[in-house]
Amino acid sequence: MEDKLLPQMPRETGVLSHALRFVFMGCFNIIVAVFGLSTWFKADLFTVLGPYPSGWAGYDVRSLVGLLMFTIFFPPGIILVYVGITTVASFKSHMQSLALLTALGFVLIAVGSIGVVWGSETLKCFIILCPGTTEHNEAVYRPEAGVAFRSGLGLAFLFSLVPCGTLLLVKAGRRAFGDNAFNGTQSDRRSCWSSTISWTYLLSLTFIVFWFIISLYMPNSLESFLPMRIAKNAMIISSHNYTLCRTEPHRYTCPDFPWSWVYTRNLIWSDSLVLKLYPSNIFFYGYMLLLLTVAALARCYAIGRKFTKSRNRTFRGFTHGEMGFLFLTAAMLAMFFLYWVRGHNYKGRYNDISDNTILSEQWFRSFGQLSIAFLSLCILPVSRYSIMHLILGTSWESSIWAHKLFGYGVLTGTIGHIVGWFIRCGEVGSFPQCAFTVPVVESIVYRDDYTIPLITVISLIFLISMGVLSVEPLRRRCYELFYYPHITGFYVMTPVVLWHAAAAWEFFLPGLTLWLVDWMMRLYRRGSPVEVVSAVTCGSFVEICFRQASLRASPGQYVFVNVPDLSLLQWHPFSVKCEGKGYYTLYVKSMGENTWTEGLLSLVKERGWRFTINVEGPCGHIFKLDDYKNIIFVAGGIGITPCASLYSYIQDQAAVNPRGPTVKLLWSLRDAELLTMMSYLFCEIDAVENYITSAVEELPFESIELFFTGNDRVRCMPTSVVVVHERLDVSTRVPQLIRKEDVRDTLIFVCGPPTLVEVTRNIANSMGVSFHEEVFLL
């Protein structure tokens, strides 16, 4: 990953002073957010009991600015305080560290417990058990929108801050009692592969079915998440009798047009619970169930795993698994969008006596729903420890392409929604007032819809942070300028979308659940202490050996590393070599001046092993290597690290399982210092000078070939290592190693410069060989 930075932390200020600065900035953000929220709570939405006069809005410019302040400043404030205090705790004495972590944990739990007060009315029936309730009667005059907003915000506090606070208490407990009290024994994560996938699939299936059922009877608007409103919505029956829907709107609803190509059906459980099988919900959740079911079946068998990983001969840039995923996703999104455009009866505009449907409104609302679907899918690939990765056989870094693709879909849907809204405003002659006035004009929408001006402002921020700053040249050159606004934009945009868009929560549930669980796991894994055992440099390379008792990394996986002396926020991915008994080794190459890796090189030269690192992981694939008879590793430079880890593992397993795959390692490099660091790869046998310039096609399969292009001559290599003093010609050498009868049983694993990866990929695609590339370029 290109790691050009914004200005780094001045070394002389010290880590502690920088962490305290984070705490101060975080507290300032939280104070601004609390002030904004208190201003918002003074709006008429929360104070006026009704009846409401004509033209009543419920908010004004001042209160809306308060809500905007809370939305923008609160998420980064919590993050800055958390990072700052946990960093300070890591540098304090044992007792001071425990006190800081425990205090912060209890503070987060206390703040999250506000949700019990604000959401007490809804919590009395546990939210999802409100159907049939008669205990909580809806008042004749009450600011229902304000009550529901406060309740929803309180529940968000409860389900996000309380788990974070609890994790901090667990983190304190790990420091007090050691990791052994919280972690089991080491085990081989490759064992019981099919059993693991089966149990993971059943767990995923349970949650998806649960969320699907919830979405069929709960109100589509968060403003209706109050007991009586939930109970009333659960009793409503979907109908195609538009007279009933017009005359008895509290008992019947007509969500579909009579010309719709699909219709909403009812599953009547009782008089108080009617499950309405909305087509959009069936498309979305049916897609997830089908995707996970097919993937789980394929992953349980070697033939299925190999087929999904093999390249499609027509679309050689994709595997069969990726092609199936794209086809299934495109089909779901097409049916989803077509239903909203042609089938959904927005707000009951069509009935037996009138047709108030408006084509432009139908289209811009449908684009909004499409954007929601894309955004919900966009969350799924970026969860590092998602159970979906285990079922699908993917990983975080290999799924970034899907995240980007869905991101483009979000931008397309959002722009379509905005443009369509402007067109509709123009049709009634109220543009630009209807889009940029506070409160909004009355001719198109209700004036009390505060979410319209709110999401207008947030969308402009969103388009910049998610669109402009995500352009590849800018992202590669100034990664932090892309990353931090990108993450902050998501934290800000998500609650606003949930407030603004009807039914958004129904499609966000799976992604947000996985995202929250993923972050809980990441915070937990970051809490284990790391001991730096040794750190040395050799030229532009760094070797760091560390011990982390709780880390369960398998060969070929990687970890995210944070060095507080360099940055409190930056986490960089590096492959790890598993040494056993909780010991791991990192190999890092400096990428030049003003980079994080250059800072690490200077730090190790200056301090040796006397510095602190934080480690989060493991991430990446757990390979089923016995699915293949032959594995060819192609490495370029520092790209040797994941290849070497897997190569050594296979060689070690050969003594136990002689029927394991045969391996070949092709390594192209020009730095003799790196060769010295990776000397563990070479067996301890008679050392000889092995110097060859060409004609390597007759060499044995089970060996290492070094293609050295540096100025020095490589000497004293074991006889099993072939040194070629010329550039690796992948297009020639790789085909020489693969027999026609072994095509289906061969895997090519490559890690290195983009050019090397691209050439190797093309060779693998042309031969129909299974291919895996290990890259961290985002």
JSON list of N, CA and C in Angstrom, two decimals, residues 360-411:
[
{"chain": "A", "resi": 360, "resn": "SER", "atom": "N", "xyz": [-41.76, 11.51, -12.17]},
{"chain": "A", "resi": 360, "resn": "SER", "atom": "CA", "xyz": [-40.45, 11.98, -11.72]},
{"chain": "A", "resi": 360, "resn": "SER", "atom": "C", "xyz": [-40.21, 11.63, -10.26]},
{"chain": "A", "resi": 361, "resn": "GLU", "atom": "N", "xyz": [-41.26, 11.71, -9.44]},
{"chain": "A", "resi": 361, "resn": "GLU", "atom": "CA", "xyz": [-41.12, 11.34, -8.03]},
{"chain": "A", "resi": 361, "resn": "GLU", "atom": "C", "xyz": [-40.86, 9.85, -7.89]},
{"chain": "A", "resi": 362, "resn": "GLN", "atom": "N", "xyz": [-41.54, 9.05, -8.70]},
{"chain": "A", "resi": 362, "resn": "GLN", "atom": "CA", "xyz": [-41.33, 7.61, -8.66]},
{"chain": "A", "resi": 362, "resn": "GLN", "atom": "C", "xyz": [-39.87, 7.27, -8.95]},
{"chain": "A", "resi": 363, "resn": "TRP", "atom": "N", "xyz": [-39.29, 7.96, -9.91]},
{"chain": "A", "resi": 363, "resn": "TRP", "atom": "CA", "xyz": [-37.92, 7.66, -10.30]},
{"chain": "A", "resi": 363, "resn": "TRP", "atom": "C", "xyz": [-36.91, 8.14, -9.26]},
{"chain": "A", "resi": 364, "resn": "PHE", "atom": "N", "xyz": [-37.07, 9.38, -8.75]},
{"chain": "A", "resi": 364, "resn": "PHE", "atom": "CA", "xyz": [-36.03, 9.85, -7.82]},
{"chain": "A", "resi": 364, "resn": "PHE", "atom": "C", "xyz": [-36.11, 9.10, -6.50]},
{"chain": "A", "resi": 365, "resn": "ARG", "atom": "N", "xyz": [-37.31, 8.67, -6.09]},
{"chain": "A", "resi": 365, "resn": "ARG", "atom": "CA", "xyz": [-37.40, 7.85, -4.88]},
{"chain": "A", "resi": 365, "resn": "ARG", "atom": "C", "xyz": [-36.79, 6.47, -5.11]},
{"chain": "A", "resi": 366, "resn": "SER", "atom": "N", "xyz": [-36.96, 5.94, -6.32]},
{"chain": "A", "resi": 366, "resn": "SER", "atom": "CA", "xyz": [-36.39, 4.62, -6.62]},
{"chain": "A", "resi": 366, "resn": "SER", "atom": "C", "xyz": [-34.87, 4.67, -6.64]},
{"chain": "A", "resi": 367, "resn": "PHE", "atom": "N", "xyz": [-34.31, 5.76, -7.17]},
{"chain": "A", "resi": 367, "resn": "PHE", "atom": "CA", "xyz": [-32.85, 5.92, -7.13]},
{"chain": "A", "resi": 367, "resn": "PHE", "atom": "C", "xyz": [-32.36, 5.99, -5.68]},
{"chain": "A", "resi": 368, "resn": "GLY", "atom": "N", "xyz": [-33.15, 6.64, -4.82]},
{"chain": "A", "resi": 368, "resn": "GLY", "atom": "CA", "xyz": [-32.78, 6.68, -3.41]},
{"chain": "A", "resi": 368, "resn": "GLY", "atom": "C", "xyz": [-32.75, 5.30, -2.78]},
{"chain": "A", "resi": 369, "resn": "GLN", "atom": "N", "xyz": [-33.75, 4.48, -3.10]},
{"chain": "A", "resi": 369, "resn": "GLN", "atom": "CA", "xyz": [-33.78, 3.11, -2.57]},
{"chain": "A", "resi": 369, "resn": "GLN", "atom": "C", "xyz": [-32.63, 2.27, -3.13]},
{"chain": "A", "resi": 370, "resn": "LEU", "atom": "N", "xyz": [-32.31, 2.50, -4.41]},
{"chain": "A", "resi": 370, "resn": "LEU", "atom": "CA", "xyz": [-31.17, 1.78, -5.00]},
{"chain": "A", "resi": 370, "resn": "LEU", "atom": "C", "xyz": [-29.88, 2.16, -4.30]},
{"chain": "A", "resi": 371, "resn": "SER", "atom": "N", "xyz": [-29.72, 3.43, -3.98]},
{"chain": "A", "resi": 371, "resn": "SER", "atom": "CA", "xyz": [-28.52, 3.88, -3.25]},
{"chain": "A", "resi": 371, "resn": "SER", "atom": "C", "xyz": [-28.44, 3.21, -1.89]},
{"chain": "A", "resi": 372, "resn": "ILE", "atom": "N", "xyz": [-29.58, 3.04, -1.23]},
{"chain": "A", "resi": 372, "resn": "ILE", "atom": "CA", "xyz": [-29.60, 2.36, 0.07]},
{"chain": "A", "resi": 372, "resn": "ILE", "atom": "C", "xyz": [-29.16, 0.91, -0.07]},
{"chain": "A", "resi": 373, "resn": "ALA", "atom": "N", "xyz": [-29.66, 0.23, -1.11]},
{"chain": "A", "resi": 373, "resn": "ALA", "atom": "CA", "xyz": [-29.27, -1.17, -1.33]},
{"chain": "A", "resi": 373, "resn": "ALA", "atom": "C", "xyz": [-27.77, -1.28, -1.56]},
{"chain": "A", "resi": 374, "resn": "PHE", "atom": "N", "xyz": [-27.23, -0.39, -2.40]},
{"chain": "A", "resi": 374, "resn": "PHE", "atom": "CA", "xyz": [-25.78, -0.40, -2.65]},
{"chain": "A", "resi": 374, "resn": "PHE", "atom": "C", "xyz": [-25.00, -0.11, -1.37]},
{"chain": "A", "resi": 375, "resn": "LEU", "atom": "N", "xyz": [-25.48, 0.86, -0.58]},
{"chain": "A", "resi": 375, "resn": "LEU", "atom": "CA", "xyz": [-24.76, 1.21, 0.65]},
{"chain": "A", "resi": 375, "resn": "LEU", "atom": "C", "xyz": [-24.78, 0.07, 1.65]},
{"chain": "A", "resi": 376, "resn": "SER", "atom": "N", "xyz": [-25.89, -0.64, 1.74]},
{"chain": "A", "resi": 376, "resn": "SER", "atom": "CA", "xyz": [-25.96, -1.79, 2.65]},
{"chain": "A", "resi": 376, "resn": "SER", "atom": "C", "xyz": [-25.01, -2.90, 2.22]},
{"chain": "A", "resi": 377, "resn": "LEU", "atom": "N", "xyz": [-24.88, -3.11, 0.89]},
{"chain": "A", "resi": 377, "resn": "LEU", "atom": "CA", "xyz": [-23.94, -4.11, 0.39]},
{"chain": "A", "resi": 377, "resn": "LEU", "atom": "C", "xyz": [-22.50, -3.64, 0.54]},
{"chain": "A", "resi": 378, "resn": "CYS", "atom": "N", "xyz": [-22.30, -2.32, 0.46]},
{"chain": "A", "resi": 378, "resn": "CYS", "atom": "CA", "xyz": [-20.96, -1.75, 0.52]},
{"chain": "A", "resi": 378, "resn": "CYS", "atom": "C", "xyz": [-20.29, -2.00, 1.87]},
{"chain": "A", "resi": 379, "resn": "ILE", "atom": "N", "xyz": [-21.10, -2.16, 2.92]},
{"chain": "A", "resi": 379, "resn": "ILE", "atom": "CA", "xyz": [-20.56, -2.37, 4.27]},
{"chain": "A", "resi": 379, "resn": "ILE", "atom": "C", "xyz": [-19.98, -3.77, 4.41]},
{"chain": "A", "resi": 380, "resn": "LEU", "atom": "N", "xyz": [-20.57, -4.74, 3.72]},
{"chain": "A", "resi": 380, "resn": "LEU", "atom": "CA", "xyz": [-20.23, -6.14, 3.96]},
{"chain": "A", "resi": 380, "resn": "LEU", "atom": "C", "xyz": [-18.78, -6.51, 3.67]},
{"chain": "A", "resi": 381, "resn": "PRO", "atom": "N", "xyz": [-18.18, -6.09, 2.53]},
{"chain": "A", "resi": 381, "resn": "PRO", "atom": "CA", "xyz": [-16.82, -6.55, 2.23]},
{"chain": "A", "resi": 381, "resn": "PRO", "atom": "C", "xyz": [-15.75, -5.99, 3.15]},
{"chain": "A", "resi": 382, "resn": "VAL", "atom": "N", "xyz": [-15.98, -4.82, 3.78]},
{"chain": "A", "resi": 382, "resn": "VAL", "atom": "CA", "xyz": [-14.91, -4.16, 4.52]},
{"chain": "A", "resi": 382, "resn": "VAL", "atom": "C", "xyz": [-14.84, -4.59, 5.99]},
{"chain": "A", "resi": 383, "resn": "SER", "atom": "N", "xyz": [-15.68, -5.52, 6.39]},
{"chain": "A", "resi": 383, "resn": "SER", "atom": "CA", "xyz": [-15.57, -6.07, 7.74]},
{"chain": "A", "resi": 383, "resn": "SER", "atom": "C", "xyz": [-14.44, -7.10, 7.75]},
{"chain": "A", "resi": 384, "resn": "ARG", "atom": "N", "xyz": [-13.39, -6.83, 8.51]},
{"chain": "A", "resi": 384, "resn": "ARG", "atom": "CA", "xyz": [-12.18, -7.66, 8.45]},
{"chain": "A", "resi": 384, "resn": "ARG", "atom": "C", "xyz": [-12.42, -9.07, 8.98]},
{"chain": "A", "resi": 385, "resn": "TYR", "atom": "N", "xyz": [-13.28, -9.20, 9.99]},
{"chain": "A", "resi": 385, "resn": "TYR", "atom": "CA", "xyz": [-13.47, -10.50, 10.62]},
{"chain": "A", "resi": 385, "resn": "TYR", "atom": "C", "xyz": [-14.89, -11.02, 10.44]},
{"chain": "A", "resi": 386, "resn": "SER", "atom": "N", "xyz": [-15.50, -10.62, 9.32]},
{"chain": "A", "resi": 386, "resn": "SER", "atom": "CA", "xyz": [-16.88, -11.02, 9.06]},
{"chain": "A", "resi": 386, "resn": "SER", "atom": "C", "xyz": [-16.97, -12.53, 8.84]},
{"chain": "A", "resi": 387, "resn": "ILE", "atom": "N", "xyz": [-18.03, -13.11, 9.39]},
{"chain": "A", "resi": 387, "resn": "ILE", "atom": "CA", "xyz": [-18.25, -14.54, 9.16]},
{"chain": "A", "resi": 387, "resn": "ILE", "atom": "C", "xyz": [-18.59, -14.80, 7.70]},
{"chain": "A", "resi": 388, "resn": "MET", "atom": "N", "xyz": [-19.01, -13.77, 6.98]},
{"chain": "A", "resi": 388, "resn": "MET", "atom": "CA", "xyz": [-19.28, -13.96, 5.55]},
{"chain": "A", "resi": 388, "resn": "MET", "atom": "C", "xyz": [-18.00, -14.27, 4.79]},
{"chain": "A", "resi": 389, "resn": "HIS", "atom": "N", "xyz": [-16.87, -13.70, 5.22]},
{"chain": "A", "resi": 389, "resn": "HIS", "atom": "CA", "xyz": [-15.60, -14.01, 4.56]},
{"chain": "A", "resi": 389, "resn": "HIS", "atom": "C", "xyz": [-15.26, -15.49, 4.71]},
{"chain": "A", "resi": 390, "resn": "LEU", "atom": "N", "xyz": [-15.52, -16.05, 5.89]},
{"chain": "A", "resi": 390, "resn": "LEU", "atom": "CA", "xyz": [-15.23, -17.46, 6.10]},
{"chain": "A", "resi": 390, "resn": "LEU", "atom": "C", "xyz": [-16.10, -18.34, 5.22]},
{"chain": "A", "resi": 391, "resn": "ILE", "atom": "N", "xyz": [-17.38, -17.98, 5.09]},
{"chain": "A", "resi": 391, "resn": "ILE", "atom": "CA", "xyz": [-18.29, -18.78, 4.28]},
{"chain": "A", "resi": 391, "resn": "ILE", "atom": "C", "xyz": [-17.98, -18.65, 2.80]},
{"chain": "A", "resi": 392, "resn": "LEU", "atom": "N", "xyz": [-17.73, -17.41, 2.35]},
{"chain": "A", "resi": 392, "resn": "LEU", "atom": "CA", "xyz": [-17.49, -17.16, 0.93]},
{"chain": "A", "resi": 392, "resn": "LEU", "atom": "C", "xyz": [-16.07, -17.50, 0.50]},
{"chain": "A", "resi": 393, "resn": "GLY", "atom": "N", "xyz": [-15.17, -17.71, 1.46]},
{"chain": "A", "resi": 393, "resn": "GLY", "atom": "CA", "xyz": [-13.78, -18.00, 1.11]},
{"chain": "A", "resi": 393, "resn": "GLY", "atom": "C", "xyz": [-13.04, -16.76, 0.67]},
{"chain": "A", "resi": 394, "resn": "THR", "atom": "N", "xyz": [-13.48, -15.60, 1.13]},
{"chain": "A", "resi": 394, "resn": "THR", "atom": "CA", "xyz": [-12.85, -14.34, 0.77]},
{"chain": "A", "resi": 394, "resn": "THR", "atom": "C", "xyz": [-12.14, -13.76, 1.98]},
{"chain": "A", "resi": 395, "resn": "SER", "atom": "N", "xyz": [-11.57, -12.60, 1.82]},
{"chain": "A", "resi": 395, "resn": "SER", "atom": "CA", "xyz": [-10.96, -11.88, 2.93]},
{"chain": "A", "resi": 395, "resn": "SER", "atom": "C", "xyz": [-11.12, -10.40, 2.67]},
{"chain": "A", "resi": 396, "resn": "TRP", "atom": "N", "xyz": [-10.75, -9.61, 3.67]},
{"chain": "A", "resi": 396, "resn": "TRP", "atom": "CA", "xyz": [-10.93, -8.17, 3.56]},
{"chain": "A", "resi": 396, "resn": "TRP", "atom": "C", "xyz": [-10.22, -7.60, 2.35]},
{"chain": "A", "resi": 397, "resn": "GLU", "atom": "N", "xyz": [-8.93, -7.91, 2.20]},
{"chain": "A", "resi": 397, "resn": "GLU", "atom": "CA", "xyz": [-8.15, -7.27, 1.13]},
{"chain": "A", "resi": 397, "resn": "GLU", "atom": "C", "xyz": [-8.57, -7.78, -0.25]},
{"chain": "A", "resi": 398, "resn": "SER", "atom": "N", "xyz": [-9.06, -9.02, -0.34]},
{"chain": "A", "resi": 398, "resn": "SER", "atom": "CA", "xyz": [-9.46, -9.56, -1.64]},
{"chain": "A", "resi": 398, "resn": "SER", "atom": "C", "xyz": [-10.87, -9.12, -2.03]},
{"chain": "A", "resi": 399, "resn": "SER", "atom": "N", "xyz": [-11.57, -8.44, -1.12]},
{"chain": "A", "resi": 399, "resn": "SER", "atom": "CA", "xyz": [-12.95, -8.01, -1.39]},
{"chain": "A", "resi": 399, "resn": "SER", "atom": "C", "xyz": [-13.06, -6.51, -1.59]},
{"chain": "A", "resi": 400, "resn": "ILE", "atom": "N", "xyz": [-11.93, -5.81, -1.56]},
{"chain": "A", "resi": 400, "resn": "ILE", "atom": "CA", "xyz": [-11.96, -4.36, -1.72]},
{"chain": "A", "resi": 400, "resn": "ILE", "atom": "C", "xyz": [-12.56, -3.97, -3.07]},
{"chain": "A", "resi": 401, "resn": "TRP", "atom": "N", "xyz": [-12.32, -4.79, -4.10]},
{"chain": "A", "resi": 401, "resn": "TRP", "atom": "CA", "xyz": [-12.87, -4.48, -5.43]},
{"chain": "A", "resi": 401, "resn": "TRP", "atom": "C", "xyz": [-14.40, -4.42, -5.37]},
{"chain": "A", "resi": 402, "resn": "ALA", "atom": "N", "xyz": [-15.01, -5.32, -4.59]},
{"chain": "A", "resi": 402, "resn": "ALA", "atom": "CA", "xyz": [-16.47, -5.31, -4.46]},
{"chain": "A", "resi": 402, "resn": "ALA", "atom": "C", "xyz": [-16.94, -4.06, -3.71]},
{"chain": "A", "resi": 403, "resn": "HIS", "atom": "N", "xyz": [-16.17, -3.66, -2.69]},
{"chain": "A", "resi": 403, "resn": "HIS", "atom": "CA", "xyz": [-16.50, -2.44, -1.94]},
{"chain": "A", "resi": 403, "resn": "HIS", "atom": "C", "xyz": [-16.46, -1.23, -2.88]},
{"chain": "A", "resi": 404, "resn": "LYS", "atom": "N", "xyz": [-15.44, -1.18, -3.72]},
{"chain": "A", "resi": 404, "resn": "LYS", "atom": "CA", "xyz": [-15.34, -0.06, -4.68]},
{"chain": "A", "resi": 404, "resn": "LYS", "atom": "C", "xyz": [-16.51, -0.08, -5.66]},
{"chain": "A", "resi": 405, "resn": "LEU", "atom": "N", "xyz": [-16.84, -1.26, -6.16]},
{"chain": "A", "resi": 405, "resn": "LEU", "atom": "CA", "xyz": [-17.93, -1.39, -7.12]},
{"chain": "A", "resi": 405, "resn": "LEU", "atom": "C", "xyz": [-19.25, -0.93, -6.52]},
{"chain": "A", "resi": 406, "resn": "PHE", "atom": "N", "xyz": [-19.53, -1.39, -5.30]},
{"chain": "A", "resi": 406, "resn": "PHE", "atom": "CA", "xyz": [-20.77, -0.96, -4.63]},
{"chain": "A", "resi": 406, "resn": "PHE", "atom": "C", "xyz": [-20.72, 0.53, -4.31]},
{"chain": "A", "resi": 407, "resn": "GLY", "atom": "N", "xyz": [-19.51, 1.04, -4.02]},
{"chain": "A", "resi": 407, "resn": "GLY", "atom": "CA", "xyz": [-19.37, 2.47, -3.76]},
{"chain": "A", "resi": 407, "resn": "GLY", "atom": "C", "xyz": [-19.77, 3.30, -4.96]},
{"chain": "A", "resi": 408, "resn": "TYR", "atom": "N", "xyz": [-19.35, 2.86, -6.16]},
{"chain": "A", "resi": 408, "resn": "TYR", "atom": "CA", "xyz": [-19.77, 3.56, -7.37]},
{"chain": "A", "resi": 408, "resn": "TYR", "atom": "C", "xyz": [-21.29, 3.51, -7.52]},
{"chain": "A", "resi": 409, "resn": "GLY", "atom": "N", "xyz": [-21.87, 2.38, -7.12]},
{"chain": "A", "resi": 409, "resn": "GLY", "atom": "CA", "xyz": [-23.32, 2.26, -7.17]},
{"chain": "A", "resi": 409, "resn": "GLY", "atom": "C", "xyz": [-24.00, 3.24, -6.23]},
{"chain": "A", "resi": 410, "resn": "VAL", "atom": "N", "xyz": [-23.42, 3.40, -5.02]},
{"chain": "A", "resi": 410, "resn": "VAL", "atom": "CA", "xyz": [-23.96, 4.36, -4.06]},
{"chain": "A", "resi": 410, "resn": "VAL", "atom": "C", "xyz": [-23.93, 5.77, -4.64]},
{"chain": "A", "resi": 411, "resn": "LEU", "atom": "N", "xyz": [-22.79, 6.15, -5.22]},
{"chain": "A", "resi": 411, "resn": "LEU", "atom": "CA", "xyz": [-22.67, 7.49, -5.80]},
{"chain": "A", "resi": 411, "resn": "LEU", "atom": "C", "xyz": [-23.65, 7.68, -6.95]}
]
